[in-house]
């Protein structure tokens, strides 16, 4: 990674930290939201062996459009069209409502770019780890099981490009609550 790449990655982390500054995760301890995008990059680099800059930057930014006031235009202006496209690929259209959003993720998975597949895998691995070990407050077993099942449906639609990440997904899937 050269100096420009490092600069862009750090800029993305600072950007996401600002955008998510008032948000918390849904776990019991209400962890700072930024822990989640940071966990994705950590996983991609240290467990997935991913070094592709666009993938790493998009992972940091992956929830900014979906969960903050950030626009696609803003991402494009700061980070360029390639990264913006990946972030858009992994952004839910919340206007659809929750269950249609979930179905849309399953439907879109087979058409994602290679980079978006890596981000999606990292997102689902991190979320399953959270649901297994530190679940959102009030999530009973049935809801946690349903989350695991849905995540698997999404991931099953995008397999074949990132064997290491897919293995990590299968490993965490074994933690599906009984
Ligand atoms: Zn996420």
Short mmCIF file of N, CA and C in Angstrom, two decimals, residues 44-173:
data_model
loop_
_atom_site.label_atom_id
_atom_site.label_comp_id
_atom_site.label_asym_id
_atom_site.label_seq_id
_atom_site.Cartn_x
_atom_site.Cartn_y
_atom_site.Cartn_z
N UNK A 44 -11.13 -8.07 7.16
CA UNK A 44 -10.70 -8.22 5.76
C UNK A 44 -9.18 -8.32 5.68
N UNK A 45 -8.49 -7.46 6.41
CA UNK A 45 -7.02 -7.42 6.33
C UNK A 45 -6.40 -8.60 7.09
N UNK A 46 -6.83 -8.79 8.33
CA UNK A 46 -6.11 -9.74 9.19
C UNK A 46 -6.60 -11.17 9.11
N UNK A 47 -7.84 -11.38 8.66
CA UNK A 47 -8.33 -12.75 8.53
C UNK A 47 -8.58 -13.12 7.08
N UNK A 48 -9.00 -12.15 6.27
CA UNK A 48 -9.35 -12.43 4.88
C UNK A 48 -8.20 -12.23 3.90
N UNK A 49 -7.09 -11.63 4.38
CA UNK A 49 -5.95 -11.40 3.50
C UNK A 49 -6.25 -10.44 2.36
N UNK A 50 -7.24 -9.58 2.53
CA UNK A 50 -7.61 -8.64 1.47
C UNK A 50 -6.70 -7.41 1.54
N UNK A 51 -6.14 -7.04 0.38
CA UNK A 51 -5.29 -5.85 0.34
C UNK A 51 -5.79 -4.83 -0.69
N UNK A 52 -6.89 -5.15 -1.36
CA UNK A 52 -7.41 -4.25 -2.38
C UNK A 52 -7.96 -2.97 -1.74
N UNK A 53 -7.39 -1.83 -2.14
CA UNK A 53 -7.74 -0.56 -1.50
C UNK A 53 -9.22 -0.22 -1.61
N UNK A 54 -9.79 -0.35 -2.81
CA UNK A 54 -11.19 0.04 -3.00
C UNK A 54 -12.10 -0.79 -2.09
N UNK A 55 -11.79 -2.06 -1.94
CA UNK A 55 -12.59 -2.93 -1.06
C UNK A 55 -12.50 -2.45 0.38
N UNK A 56 -11.29 -2.13 0.83
CA UNK A 56 -11.10 -1.73 2.23
C UNK A 56 -11.77 -0.39 2.51
N UNK A 57 -11.62 0.55 1.60
CA UNK A 57 -12.25 1.86 1.80
C UNK A 57 -13.77 1.72 1.77
N UNK A 58 -14.28 0.94 0.84
CA UNK A 58 -15.74 0.75 0.76
C UNK A 58 -16.26 0.07 2.03
N UNK A 59 -15.46 -0.84 2.60
CA UNK A 59 -15.87 -1.51 3.84
C UNK A 59 -16.02 -0.48 4.96
N UNK A 60 -15.08 0.44 5.04
CA UNK A 60 -15.15 1.48 6.08
C UNK A 60 -16.41 2.33 5.90
N UNK A 61 -16.75 2.59 4.63
CA UNK A 61 -17.86 3.50 4.33
C UNK A 61 -19.20 2.79 4.17
N UNK A 62 -19.24 1.46 4.31
CA UNK A 62 -20.38 0.69 3.81
C UNK A 62 -21.74 1.06 4.40
N UNK A 63 -21.76 1.59 5.61
CA UNK A 63 -23.06 1.94 6.22
C UNK A 63 -23.33 3.45 6.23
N UNK A 64 -22.46 4.24 5.63
CA UNK A 64 -22.65 5.70 5.74
C UNK A 64 -23.88 6.19 4.98
N UNK A 65 -24.12 5.67 3.78
CA UNK A 65 -25.29 6.13 3.02
C UNK A 65 -26.56 5.55 3.64
N UNK A 66 -26.47 4.28 4.00
CA UNK A 66 -27.66 3.60 4.54
C UNK A 66 -28.10 4.14 5.90
N UNK A 67 -27.15 4.45 6.75
CA UNK A 67 -27.49 4.74 8.15
C UNK A 67 -27.18 6.16 8.62
N UNK A 68 -26.66 7.02 7.73
CA UNK A 68 -26.43 8.41 8.12
C UNK A 68 -26.96 9.31 7.00
N UNK A 69 -26.76 10.60 7.15
CA UNK A 69 -27.26 11.54 6.14
C UNK A 69 -26.38 11.61 4.89
N UNK A 70 -25.31 10.84 4.88
CA UNK A 70 -24.36 10.89 3.76
C UNK A 70 -25.04 10.54 2.43
N UNK A 71 -24.72 11.29 1.38
CA UNK A 71 -25.27 11.00 0.06
C UNK A 71 -24.21 10.30 -0.79
N UNK A 72 -24.74 9.66 -1.82
CA UNK A 72 -23.88 9.02 -2.80
C UNK A 72 -22.96 10.05 -3.48
N UNK A 73 -23.50 11.22 -3.75
CA UNK A 73 -22.73 12.30 -4.40
C UNK A 73 -21.53 12.69 -3.53
N UNK A 74 -21.76 12.75 -2.24
CA UNK A 74 -20.69 13.12 -1.31
C UNK A 74 -19.57 12.06 -1.33
N UNK A 75 -19.96 10.80 -1.31
CA UNK A 75 -18.96 9.72 -1.36
C UNK A 75 -18.18 9.82 -2.67
N UNK A 76 -18.89 10.04 -3.74
CA UNK A 76 -18.23 10.13 -5.05
C UNK A 76 -17.24 11.30 -5.09
N UNK A 77 -17.65 12.45 -4.53
CA UNK A 77 -16.78 13.64 -4.56
C UNK A 77 -15.51 13.43 -3.75
N UNK A 78 -15.63 12.76 -2.61
CA UNK A 78 -14.47 12.59 -1.74
C UNK A 78 -13.64 11.37 -2.11
N UNK A 79 -14.30 10.28 -2.49
CA UNK A 79 -13.58 9.01 -2.66
C UNK A 79 -13.58 8.48 -4.10
N UNK A 80 -14.31 9.14 -4.99
CA UNK A 80 -14.28 8.73 -6.39
C UNK A 80 -15.38 7.75 -6.75
N UNK A 81 -15.56 7.58 -8.07
CA UNK A 81 -16.69 6.81 -8.60
C UNK A 81 -16.59 5.31 -8.31
N UNK A 82 -15.37 4.78 -8.33
CA UNK A 82 -15.22 3.33 -8.15
C UNK A 82 -15.68 2.92 -6.75
N UNK A 83 -15.20 3.64 -5.75
CA UNK A 83 -15.57 3.33 -4.36
C UNK A 83 -17.05 3.62 -4.14
N UNK A 84 -17.53 4.71 -4.72
CA UNK A 84 -18.94 5.06 -4.58
C UNK A 84 -19.85 3.94 -5.11
N UNK A 85 -19.46 3.37 -6.24
CA UNK A 85 -20.26 2.28 -6.82
C UNK A 85 -20.33 1.08 -5.88
N UNK A 86 -19.21 0.74 -5.28
CA UNK A 86 -19.20 -0.41 -4.36
C UNK A 86 -20.10 -0.13 -3.14
N UNK A 87 -19.97 1.09 -2.60
CA UNK A 87 -20.80 1.43 -1.43
C UNK A 87 -22.28 1.37 -1.80
N UNK A 88 -22.61 1.89 -2.98
CA UNK A 88 -24.02 1.82 -3.42
C UNK A 88 -24.50 0.38 -3.56
N UNK A 89 -23.61 -0.49 -4.04
CA UNK A 89 -24.01 -1.90 -4.21
C UNK A 89 -24.41 -2.55 -2.90
N UNK A 90 -23.77 -2.13 -1.80
CA UNK A 90 -24.06 -2.77 -0.51
C UNK A 90 -24.99 -1.92 0.36
N UNK A 91 -25.62 -0.92 -0.24
CA UNK A 91 -26.55 -0.05 0.50
C UNK A 91 -27.98 -0.50 0.25
N UNK A 92 -28.72 -0.73 1.35
CA UNK A 92 -30.15 -1.08 1.22
C UNK A 92 -30.95 0.16 0.83
N UNK A 93 -32.00 -0.07 0.06
CA UNK A 93 -32.95 1.00 -0.22
C UNK A 93 -34.02 0.93 0.86
N UNK A 94 -33.84 1.77 1.89
CA UNK A 94 -34.71 1.67 3.07
C UNK A 94 -36.16 2.05 2.77
N UNK A 95 -36.38 2.71 1.64
CA UNK A 95 -37.74 3.05 1.24
C UNK A 95 -38.57 1.79 1.03
N UNK A 96 -37.90 0.67 0.81
CA UNK A 96 -38.60 -0.59 0.56
C UNK A 96 -39.26 -1.17 1.81
N UNK A 97 -38.77 -0.76 2.97
CA UNK A 97 -39.26 -1.38 4.20
C UNK A 97 -38.41 -2.59 4.55
N UNK A 98 -38.49 -3.03 5.81
CA UNK A 98 -37.52 -4.00 6.28
C UNK A 98 -37.55 -5.35 5.57
N UNK A 99 -38.71 -5.93 5.37
CA UNK A 99 -38.70 -7.28 4.82
C UNK A 99 -38.35 -7.26 3.33
N UNK A 100 -38.78 -6.23 2.62
CA UNK A 100 -38.40 -6.12 1.20
C UNK A 100 -36.90 -5.86 1.05
N UNK A 101 -36.32 -5.10 2.00
CA UNK A 101 -34.87 -4.87 2.00
C UNK A 101 -34.11 -6.18 2.14
N UNK A 102 -34.62 -7.01 3.05
CA UNK A 102 -33.96 -8.30 3.29
C UNK A 102 -34.03 -9.17 2.04
N UNK A 103 -35.19 -9.19 1.40
CA UNK A 103 -35.33 -9.98 0.17
C UNK A 103 -34.44 -9.40 -0.92
N UNK A 104 -34.36 -8.07 -0.99
CA UNK A 104 -33.54 -7.42 -2.02
C UNK A 104 -32.07 -7.81 -1.88
N UNK A 105 -31.60 -7.95 -0.65
CA UNK A 105 -30.20 -8.37 -0.46
C UNK A 105 -29.97 -9.77 -1.04
N UNK A 106 -30.95 -10.65 -0.83
CA UNK A 106 -30.83 -12.02 -1.38
C UNK A 106 -30.84 -11.94 -2.91
N UNK A 107 -31.75 -11.16 -3.45
CA UNK A 107 -31.89 -11.07 -4.92
C UNK A 107 -30.67 -10.43 -5.58
N UNK A 108 -30.06 -9.45 -4.89
CA UNK A 108 -28.94 -8.70 -5.50
C UNK A 108 -27.59 -9.43 -5.38
N UNK A 109 -27.49 -10.34 -4.41
CA UNK A 109 -26.20 -10.97 -4.10
C UNK A 109 -25.49 -11.56 -5.32
N UNK A 110 -26.22 -12.31 -6.20
CA UNK A 110 -25.51 -12.94 -7.32
C UNK A 110 -24.93 -11.94 -8.33
N UNK A 111 -25.39 -10.71 -8.29
CA UNK A 111 -24.92 -9.72 -9.27
C UNK A 111 -23.90 -8.73 -8.72
N UNK A 112 -23.49 -8.93 -7.48
CA UNK A 112 -22.55 -7.97 -6.89
C UNK A 112 -21.17 -8.10 -7.54
N UNK A 113 -20.45 -6.98 -7.56
CA UNK A 113 -19.06 -7.00 -8.03
C UNK A 113 -18.21 -7.80 -7.04
N UNK A 114 -17.02 -8.15 -7.49
CA UNK A 114 -16.09 -8.89 -6.63
C UNK A 114 -15.82 -8.12 -5.32
N UNK A 115 -15.63 -6.80 -5.44
CA UNK A 115 -15.33 -5.97 -4.27
C UNK A 115 -16.52 -5.92 -3.31
N UNK A 116 -17.71 -5.75 -3.87
CA UNK A 116 -18.91 -5.69 -3.04
C UNK A 116 -19.15 -7.03 -2.34
N UNK A 117 -18.80 -8.13 -3.02
CA UNK A 117 -18.95 -9.45 -2.38
C UNK A 117 -18.08 -9.55 -1.13
N UNK A 118 -16.87 -9.03 -1.22
CA UNK A 118 -15.96 -9.08 -0.06
C UNK A 118 -16.54 -8.25 1.09
N UNK A 119 -17.05 -7.07 0.77
CA UNK A 119 -17.63 -6.21 1.82
C UNK A 119 -18.84 -6.89 2.44
N UNK A 120 -19.68 -7.46 1.59
CA UNK A 120 -20.90 -8.13 2.08
C UNK A 120 -20.54 -9.31 2.98
N UNK A 121 -19.54 -10.09 2.56
CA UNK A 121 -19.09 -11.22 3.38
C UNK A 121 -18.60 -10.73 4.74
N UNK A 122 -17.76 -9.70 4.73
CA UNK A 122 -17.21 -9.18 5.99
C UNK A 122 -18.33 -8.65 6.88
N UNK A 123 -19.31 -7.99 6.28
CA UNK A 123 -20.43 -7.44 7.04
C UNK A 123 -21.21 -8.56 7.72
N UNK A 124 -21.51 -9.60 6.95
CA UNK A 124 -22.31 -10.69 7.50
C UNK A 124 -21.50 -11.48 8.55
N UNK A 125 -20.21 -11.69 8.31
CA UNK A 125 -19.39 -12.40 9.30
C UNK A 125 -19.39 -11.61 10.62
N UNK A 126 -19.12 -10.31 10.53
CA UNK A 126 -19.09 -9.48 11.75
C UNK A 126 -20.45 -9.45 12.44
N UNK A 127 -21.51 -9.34 11.66
CA UNK A 127 -22.84 -9.29 12.28
C UNK A 127 -23.20 -10.62 12.95
N UNK A 128 -22.84 -11.73 12.29
CA UNK A 128 -23.14 -13.03 12.91
C UNK A 128 -22.32 -13.22 14.19
N UNK A 129 -21.08 -12.78 14.16
CA UNK A 129 -20.28 -12.87 15.39
C UNK A 129 -20.95 -12.08 16.50
N UNK A 130 -21.44 -10.89 16.15
CA UNK A 130 -22.12 -10.07 17.15
C UNK A 130 -23.41 -10.73 17.64
N UNK A 131 -24.20 -11.23 16.71
CA UNK A 131 -25.48 -11.84 17.10
C UNK A 131 -25.24 -13.09 17.94
N UNK A 132 -24.14 -13.82 17.65
CA UNK A 132 -23.85 -15.04 18.41
C UNK A 132 -23.33 -14.74 19.81
N UNK A 133 -22.48 -13.72 19.91
CA UNK A 133 -21.78 -13.52 21.19
C UNK A 133 -22.24 -12.29 21.96
N UNK A 134 -22.82 -11.32 21.26
CA UNK A 134 -23.16 -10.05 21.89
C UNK A 134 -24.39 -9.49 21.19
N UNK A 135 -25.51 -10.23 21.28
CA UNK A 135 -26.66 -9.91 20.42
C UNK A 135 -27.35 -8.59 20.77
N UNK A 136 -28.09 -8.05 19.82
CA UNK A 136 -28.89 -6.87 20.10
C UNK A 136 -29.81 -7.13 21.29
N UNK A 137 -29.98 -6.11 22.11
CA UNK A 137 -30.82 -6.24 23.30
C UNK A 137 -32.21 -6.72 22.90
N UNK A 138 -32.71 -7.72 23.60
CA UNK A 138 -34.08 -8.18 23.39
C UNK A 138 -34.26 -9.19 22.27
N UNK A 139 -33.19 -9.58 21.60
CA UNK A 139 -33.33 -10.57 20.52
C UNK A 139 -33.40 -11.97 21.12
N UNK A 140 -34.57 -12.58 21.05
CA UNK A 140 -34.73 -13.95 21.53
C UNK A 140 -34.08 -14.91 20.54
N UNK A 141 -33.98 -16.18 20.95
CA UNK A 141 -33.33 -17.21 20.13
C UNK A 141 -33.89 -17.25 18.70
N UNK A 142 -35.21 -17.20 18.61
CA UNK A 142 -35.84 -17.32 17.29
C UNK A 142 -35.40 -16.20 16.33
N UNK A 143 -35.31 -15.00 16.86
CA UNK A 143 -34.90 -13.88 16.02
C UNK A 143 -33.44 -14.02 15.60
N UNK A 144 -32.62 -14.49 16.53
CA UNK A 144 -31.20 -14.70 16.20
C UNK A 144 -31.05 -15.80 15.15
N UNK A 145 -31.84 -16.86 15.30
CA UNK A 145 -31.81 -17.94 14.29
C UNK A 145 -32.22 -17.41 12.92
N UNK A 146 -33.28 -16.62 12.91
CA UNK A 146 -33.78 -16.08 11.63
C UNK A 146 -32.72 -15.19 10.98
N UNK A 147 -31.99 -14.45 11.80
CA UNK A 147 -30.93 -13.60 11.25
C UNK A 147 -29.84 -14.45 10.61
N UNK A 148 -29.45 -15.52 11.30
CA UNK A 148 -28.44 -16.43 10.74
C UNK A 148 -28.92 -17.01 9.41
N UNK A 149 -30.18 -17.44 9.38
CA UNK A 149 -30.71 -18.09 8.17
C UNK A 149 -30.74 -17.12 7.00
N UNK A 150 -31.16 -15.89 7.28
CA UNK A 150 -31.22 -14.89 6.22
C UNK A 150 -29.81 -14.56 5.71
N UNK A 151 -28.87 -14.38 6.64
CA UNK A 151 -27.48 -14.06 6.24
C UNK A 151 -26.93 -15.17 5.34
N UNK A 152 -27.24 -16.41 5.66
CA UNK A 152 -26.75 -17.53 4.85
C UNK A 152 -27.36 -17.49 3.44
N UNK A 153 -28.62 -17.13 3.35
CA UNK A 153 -29.25 -17.03 2.03
C UNK A 153 -28.56 -15.97 1.17
N UNK A 154 -28.21 -14.84 1.80
CA UNK A 154 -27.51 -13.79 1.07
C UNK A 154 -26.15 -14.30 0.60
N UNK A 155 -25.40 -14.88 1.53
CA UNK A 155 -24.03 -15.33 1.21
C UNK A 155 -24.03 -16.47 0.21
N UNK A 156 -24.99 -17.37 0.30
CA UNK A 156 -25.03 -18.48 -0.66
C UNK A 156 -25.18 -17.98 -2.09
N UNK A 157 -25.72 -16.77 -2.24
CA UNK A 157 -25.91 -16.20 -3.58
C UNK A 157 -24.68 -15.54 -4.16
N UNK A 158 -23.62 -15.41 -3.36
CA UNK A 158 -22.45 -14.68 -3.89
C UNK A 158 -21.15 -15.47 -3.80
N UNK A 159 -21.27 -16.77 -3.57
CA UNK A 159 -20.07 -17.60 -3.38
C UNK A 159 -19.27 -17.77 -4.67
N UNK A 160 -17.99 -18.18 -4.47
CA UNK A 160 -17.16 -18.54 -5.61
C UNK A 160 -16.05 -17.56 -5.92
N UNK A 161 -15.96 -16.47 -5.16
CA UNK A 161 -14.95 -15.45 -5.44
C UNK A 161 -13.93 -15.25 -4.32
N UNK A 162 -14.36 -15.52 -3.09
CA UNK A 162 -13.50 -15.23 -1.93
C UNK A 162 -13.49 -16.44 -0.99
N UNK A 163 -12.78 -17.51 -1.37
CA UNK A 163 -12.85 -18.75 -0.58
C UNK A 163 -12.51 -18.58 0.90
N UNK A 164 -11.52 -17.74 1.18
CA UNK A 164 -11.12 -17.56 2.58
C UNK A 164 -12.25 -16.94 3.40
N UNK A 165 -12.84 -15.88 2.84
CA UNK A 165 -13.95 -15.20 3.54
C UNK A 165 -15.17 -16.13 3.63
N UNK A 166 -15.39 -16.91 2.57
CA UNK A 166 -16.53 -17.83 2.60
C UNK A 166 -16.34 -18.89 3.68
N UNK A 167 -15.09 -19.35 3.85
CA UNK A 167 -14.81 -20.30 4.94
C UNK A 167 -15.05 -19.65 6.31
N UNK A 168 -14.64 -18.38 6.44
CA UNK A 168 -14.87 -17.68 7.71
C UNK A 168 -16.36 -17.53 7.99
N UNK A 169 -17.12 -17.31 6.91
CA UNK A 169 -18.58 -17.23 7.09
C UNK A 169 -19.12 -18.58 7.58
N UNK A 170 -18.69 -19.66 6.92
CA UNK A 170 -19.19 -20.99 7.30
C UNK A 170 -18.83 -21.32 8.75
N UNK A 171 -17.64 -20.85 9.15
CA UNK A 171 -17.20 -21.08 10.52
C UNK A 171 -18.11 -20.36 11.52
N UNK A 172 -18.42 -19.10 11.25
CA UNK A 172 -19.27 -18.37 12.19
C UNK A 172 -20.71 -18.88 12.12
N UNK A 173 -21.10 -19.39 10.97
CA UNK A 173 -22.48 -19.89 10.85
C UNK A 173 -22.71 -21.06 11.80
#
